[in-house]
């Protein structure tokens, strides 16, 4: 049987207990997609829903061959649901969208226009966010500023799910933890051109929000992992070695202070707290350098045993794939 041609556009939506939102969202989504003049598919990924969302998705997929449904065995989390949807999407361009009706499908053409201009990722910016200020907006703003500062990718809203991406950028990206929120940063590591587009954000009218303040802390815990795997994946000794040298330098300064007070002030070194601090910092520094050496060996084994490349190719000319 001949395989059907790949669509130009795939819309991927993670779904978890959104039974009241799926049908109105689908109707709005179809209205937008049918008017943009591109072949498309809609990939819903049910993340272990137990409220009837799965049955609704089965009905939609059964009545339209452009609607695909992926059902996970249990609730694995939003990153896993997005990853599963991406693995089954076939479009040249992929749009990510939440299923809670807070993202507006009418913004999809604006994102696609930026992709047509030559950008690889068009990321949504919920500038006028319709959420509680202290429990959602304020923690999000703090996290966004921290993420932009640490990673160097200056976006106002790293957490907005609504994005349009070229498929070749996503092919080299693996999502773990809450890493779907860092999709633009992961793309940036692959050399993607990124822009930000102001999008509409609607208040939640149906269903229960899955966002809690703990998700902000989980994102912040994933941030050092992102930095390590992104900037230092092929040179971990630079990450651990640099911090180790800083600790050793601190130990040397503390030791110099103890020596100075011993020689010029006659203080007893054994009673000086800075002596213990000097030893402690030096030991931590040496341990960091040793961890860096071990990580360097593991990195080399990882890349060489699996023939992993340390680069990503954008394009070739007159070369076989």
Coordinates of C-alpha atoms in Angstrom, one line a residue:
X1 CA 0.0 0.0 0.0
X2 CA 1.4 3.4 -1.0
X3 CA 2.2 5.7 1.8
X4 CA 0.2 8.9 1.7
X5 CA 2.3 12.1 1.1
X6 CA 3.4 14.0 4.2
X7 CA 1.3 17.1 5.0
X8 CA 2.8 20.6 4.9
X9 CA 1.6 21.2 8.5
X10 CA 1.2 19.2 11.6
X11 CA -0.6 20.6 14.7
X12 CA 0.4 18.7 17.9
X13 CA -1.7 19.0 21.0
X14 CA -1.1 17.3 24.3
X15 CA -4.3 16.5 26.1
X16 CA -4.9 15.6 29.7
X17 CA -8.5 15.7 31.1
X18 CA -9.9 18.4 28.7
X19 CA -13.1 16.6 27.7
X20 CA -15.1 19.9 27.8
X21 CA -12.6 21.8 25.7
X22 CA -11.8 19.3 22.9
X23 CA -14.8 19.8 20.6
X24 CA -14.9 23.6 20.7
X25 CA -11.1 23.7 20.3
X26 CA -11.3 21.2 17.3
X27 CA -14.0 23.3 15.6
X28 CA -12.0 26.5 16.0
X29 CA -8.8 24.7 14.8
X30 CA -10.5 23.2 11.7
X31 CA -11.9 26.6 10.8
X32 CA -8.4 28.1 10.9
X33 CA -6.5 25.3 9.2
X34 CA -9.0 24.9 6.3
X35 CA -8.5 28.6 5.5
X36 CA -4.7 28.7 5.3
X37 CA -4.3 26.8 2.0
X38 CA -1.9 24.1 3.2
X39 CA -2.3 20.4 3.7
X40 CA -2.4 19.5 7.3
X41 CA -2.9 16.9 10.0
X42 CA -3.9 17.3 13.7
X43 CA -2.1 15.0 16.1
X44 CA -3.8 14.8 19.5
X45 CA -1.8 13.0 22.2
X46 CA -3.9 11.8 25.2
X47 CA -1.7 11.8 28.3
X48 CA -3.6 9.2 30.3
X49 CA -6.9 11.1 30.6
X50 CA -9.6 9.6 32.8
X51 CA -12.4 12.0 32.1
X52 CA -13.6 10.8 28.7
X53 CA -11.2 12.9 26.7
X54 CA -9.9 9.7 25.0
X55 CA -13.4 8.7 23.8
X56 CA -13.9 12.2 22.3
X57 CA -10.6 11.9 20.5
X58 CA -11.5 8.5 19.1
X59 CA -14.7 10.0 17.7
X60 CA -12.9 12.9 16.0
X61 CA -10.2 10.6 14.6
X62 CA -12.8 8.1 13.3
X63 CA -14.7 10.9 11.4
X64 CA -11.7 12.6 9.8
X65 CA -8.5 11.0 8.4
X66 CA -6.6 14.2 8.9
X67 CA -7.1 13.8 12.7
X68 CA -4.6 11.5 14.4
X69 CA -4.8 10.3 18.0
X70 CA -2.0 8.9 20.2
X71 CA -2.9 7.4 23.5
X72 CA -0.3 7.0 26.3
X73 CA -0.7 4.2 28.8
X74 CA -0.7 6.6 31.8
X75 CA -0.1 10.2 32.6
X76 CA 3.6 10.8 31.8
X77 CA 3.5 14.6 31.8
X78 CA 3.3 17.4 29.2
X79 CA 6.8 17.0 27.9
X80 CA 6.3 13.3 27.2
X81 CA 3.0 13.9 25.6
X82 CA 4.5 16.6 23.3
X83 CA 7.4 14.2 22.5
X84 CA 5.0 11.4 21.6
X85 CA 3.0 13.8 19.3
X86 CA 6.2 15.0 17.6
X87 CA 7.3 11.4 17.0
X88 CA 4.1 10.7 15.1
X89 CA 3.8 14.0 13.3
X90 CA 4.8 14.1 9.6
X91 CA 4.5 17.7 8.6
X92 CA 7.2 19.9 7.3
X93 CA 6.2 22.5 9.8
X94 CA 5.0 21.6 13.3
X95 CA 2.7 23.8 15.4
X96 CA 2.4 23.1 19.2
X97 CA -0.8 24.1 20.9
X98 CA -2.3 23.6 24.4
X99 CA -5.7 21.9 24.5
X100 CA -7.3 24.1 27.2
X101 CA -8.5 26.8 24.8
X102 CA -6.2 29.4 26.4
X103 CA -4.1 29.4 23.2
X104 CA -6.0 30.8 20.2
X105 CA -5.8 28.8 17.0
X106 CA -6.4 32.1 15.1
X107 CA -2.8 33.0 15.9
X108 CA -1.4 30.1 13.9
X109 CA -1.3 32.0 10.6
X110 CA 0.9 34.7 12.3
X111 CA 3.4 32.1 13.4
X112 CA 3.5 30.5 9.9
X113 CA 4.1 33.9 8.4
X114 CA 7.3 34.2 10.4
X115 CA 8.4 30.7 9.4
X116 CA 7.8 31.7 5.7
X117 CA 10.1 34.7 6.4
X118 CA 12.9 32.3 7.1
X119 CA 12.7 31.8 10.8
X120 CA 13.1 28.2 12.2
X121 CA 11.0 28.7 15.4
X122 CA 8.3 31.3 15.9
X123 CA 7.5 31.3 19.7
X124 CA 4.4 32.7 21.2
X125 CA 4.4 35.6 23.7
X126 CA 1.4 35.8 26.0
X127 CA 1.9 39.5 26.6
X128 CA -1.6 40.0 28.0
X129 CA -1.9 36.8 30.0
X130 CA -5.2 36.0 31.5
X131 CA -4.1 34.1 34.6
X132 CA -3.9 34.9 38.4
X133 CA -1.0 37.3 39.0
X134 CA 0.7 36.0 42.1
X135 CA 0.3 32.3 41.5
X136 CA 1.2 32.2 37.8
X137 CA 2.2 35.5 36.1
X138 CA 4.7 36.7 38.7
X139 CA 6.6 33.4 39.1
X140 CA 6.5 33.0 35.3
X141 CA 8.1 36.5 34.8
X142 CA 10.8 35.8 37.3
X143 CA 11.6 32.4 35.7
X144 CA 11.6 33.9 32.2
X145 CA 14.1 36.6 33.2
X146 CA 16.3 34.0 34.9
X147 CA 16.1 31.6 31.9
X148 CA 16.9 34.4 29.4
X149 CA 19.9 35.5 31.5
X150 CA 21.4 32.0 32.0
X151 CA 20.9 30.8 28.5
X152 CA 21.3 34.0 26.5
X153 CA 18.1 33.3 24.5
X154 CA 16.1 36.5 25.1
X155 CA 12.4 35.7 25.1
X156 CA 9.6 37.2 27.1
X157 CA 7.7 33.9 27.4
X158 CA 9.7 30.7 27.3
X159 CA 6.7 28.8 28.8
X160 CA 4.2 29.5 26.0
X161 CA 3.3 26.2 24.4
X162 CA 2.1 27.9 21.2
X163 CA 5.0 27.6 18.8
X164 CA 5.7 26.9 15.1
X165 CA 8.9 25.0 14.2
X166 CA 10.5 23.5 11.2
X167 CA 10.6 19.7 11.4
X168 CA 14.4 19.4 10.8
X169 CA 15.0 21.5 14.0
X170 CA 12.9 19.2 16.1
X171 CA 14.5 16.0 14.8
X172 CA 17.6 16.5 16.9
X173 CA 15.7 17.5 20.1
X174 CA 14.8 15.1 23.0
X175 CA 12.4 16.2 25.7
X176 CA 12.7 15.2 29.4
X177 CA 11.3 16.6 32.6
X178 CA 9.8 20.0 31.8
X179 CA 12.0 20.5 28.8
X180 CA 9.2 21.3 26.4
X181 CA 9.3 24.8 27.9
X182 CA 12.9 25.1 26.7
X183 CA 12.1 24.1 23.1
X184 CA 13.2 27.4 21.7
X185 CA 16.5 27.2 23.6
X186 CA 17.1 23.6 22.5
X187 CA 16.4 24.8 18.9
X188 CA 18.9 27.7 19.5
X189 CA 21.5 25.1 20.4
X190 CA 20.9 23.5 17.0
X191 CA 21.5 26.8 15.2
X192 CA 17.8 27.7 14.7
X193 CA 16.7 31.3 13.9
X194 CA 14.1 32.3 16.5
X195 CA 11.6 35.0 16.7
X196 CA 8.8 35.9 19.2
X197 CA 5.2 36.7 18.2
X198 CA 2.6 38.3 20.4
X199 CA -0.3 35.9 20.7
X200 CA -3.7 36.0 22.3
X201 CA -4.2 34.3 25.7
X202 CA -7.7 33.5 26.8
X203 CA -8.9 32.8 30.4
X204 CA -9.7 29.2 31.2
X205 CA -13.4 28.7 31.0
X206 CA -13.7 24.9 31.3
X207 CA -11.8 22.2 33.1
X208 CA -9.1 22.5 35.8
X209 CA -5.7 24.0 35.3
X210 CA -2.8 21.6 35.8
X211 CA -0.3 24.4 36.5
X212 CA 0.9 24.8 40.1
X213 CA 3.7 26.8 41.6
X214 CA 5.7 23.6 41.9
X215 CA 6.0 23.5 38.1
X216 CA 7.9 26.7 38.2
X217 CA 10.4 25.1 40.6
X218 CA 10.7 22.0 38.4
X219 CA 11.5 24.3 35.4
X220 CA 14.2 26.0 37.5
X221 CA 15.6 22.6 38.4
X222 CA 15.8 21.6 34.7
X223 CA 17.7 24.9 33.9
X224 CA 21.2 23.7 35.1
X225 CA 20.6 20.4 33.2
X226 CA 19.8 22.4 30.1
X227 CA 23.0 24.5 30.5
X228 CA 25.2 21.5 31.1
X229 CA 23.8 19.4 28.3
X230 CA 23.5 22.3 25.9
X231 CA 26.8 24.3 26.2
X232 CA 29.0 21.6 27.8
X233 CA 27.7 18.3 26.4
X234 CA 31.0 17.7 24.5
X235 CA 33.3 19.4 27.0
X236 CA 32.0 18.7 30.6
X237 CA 35.5 19.3 32.0
X238 CA 35.1 23.0 31.2
X239 CA 32.0 23.2 33.4
X240 CA 33.1 21.2 36.3
X241 CA 36.8 22.2 36.0
X242 CA 35.9 25.9 36.0
X243 CA 33.8 25.6 39.2
X244 CA 36.5 23.4 40.7
X245 CA 39.2 26.0 40.0
X246 CA 37.0 28.7 41.6
X247 CA 36.7 26.6 44.8
X248 CA 40.5 26.0 44.8
X249 CA 41.1 29.7 44.3
X250 CA 38.9 30.4 47.3
X251 CA 40.8 27.9 49.4
X252 CA 44.1 29.5 48.4
X253 CA 42.8 32.9 49.5
X254 CA 41.6 31.5 52.8
X255 CA 44.9 29.8 53.3
X256 CA 46.8 33.0 52.5
X257 CA 44.8 34.8 55.1
X258 CA 45.6 32.2 57.7
X259 CA 49.3 32.4 56.8
X260 CA 49.3 36.2 57.0
X261 CA 47.7 36.2 60.4
X262 CA 50.2 33.5 61.6
X263 CA 53.3 35.3 60.4
X264 CA 52.4 39.0 61.1
X265 CA 49.9 38.8 63.9
X266 CA 51.1 35.8 65.8
X267 CA 47.6 34.0 65.7
X268 CA 47.4 30.3 66.1
X269 CA 46.6 28.7 62.8
X270 CA 44.9 25.7 64.5
X271 CA 42.4 28.1 66.1
X272 CA 41.6 29.9 62.9
X273 CA 38.3 29.0 61.2
X274 CA 39.6 30.0 57.9
X275 CA 42.1 27.1 57.9
X276 CA 39.2 24.6 57.9
X277 CA 37.4 26.7 55.2
X278 CA 40.6 26.6 53.1
X279 CA 40.8 22.8 53.3
X280 CA 37.1 22.4 52.7
X281 CA 37.2 24.6 49.5
X282 CA 40.3 22.9 48.2
X283 CA 38.7 19.5 48.6
X284 CA 35.5 20.5 46.9
X285 CA 37.5 22.0 44.0
X286 CA 39.6 18.8 43.5
X287 CA 36.3 16.8 43.6
X288 CA 34.8 19.0 41.0
X289 CA 37.8 18.5 38.7
X290 CA 37.7 14.8 39.2
X291 CA 34.0 14.7 38.4
X292 CA 34.7 16.7 35.2
X293 CA 37.4 14.2 34.1
X294 CA 34.9 11.3 34.7
X295 CA 32.2 13.1 32.8
X296 CA 34.7 13.8 30.0
X297 CA 35.4 10.1 29.7
X298 CA 31.7 9.2 29.7
X299 CA 31.0 11.8 27.1
X300 CA 33.6 10.4 24.8
X301 CA 32.3 6.8 25.3
X302 CA 28.7 8.1 24.6
X303 CA 29.6 9.8 21.3
X304 CA 32.1 7.2 20.0
X305 CA 30.1 4.1 20.9
X306 CA 26.9 5.4 19.3
X307 CA 28.6 7.4 16.5
X308 CA 26.9 10.5 17.8
X309 CA 27.8 13.7 16.0
X310 CA 28.9 16.8 17.9
X311 CA 27.4 19.1 15.2
X312 CA 24.2 19.6 13.3
X313 CA 24.1 20.2 9.5
X314 CA 21.6 22.7 8.2
X315 CA 22.0 22.0 4.5
X316 CA 24.2 20.2 1.9
X317 CA 24.6 20.8 -1.8
X318 CA 25.3 18.0 -4.3
X319 CA 25.8 15.4 -1.5
X320 CA 23.8 12.3 -0.9
X321 CA 21.7 12.2 2.3

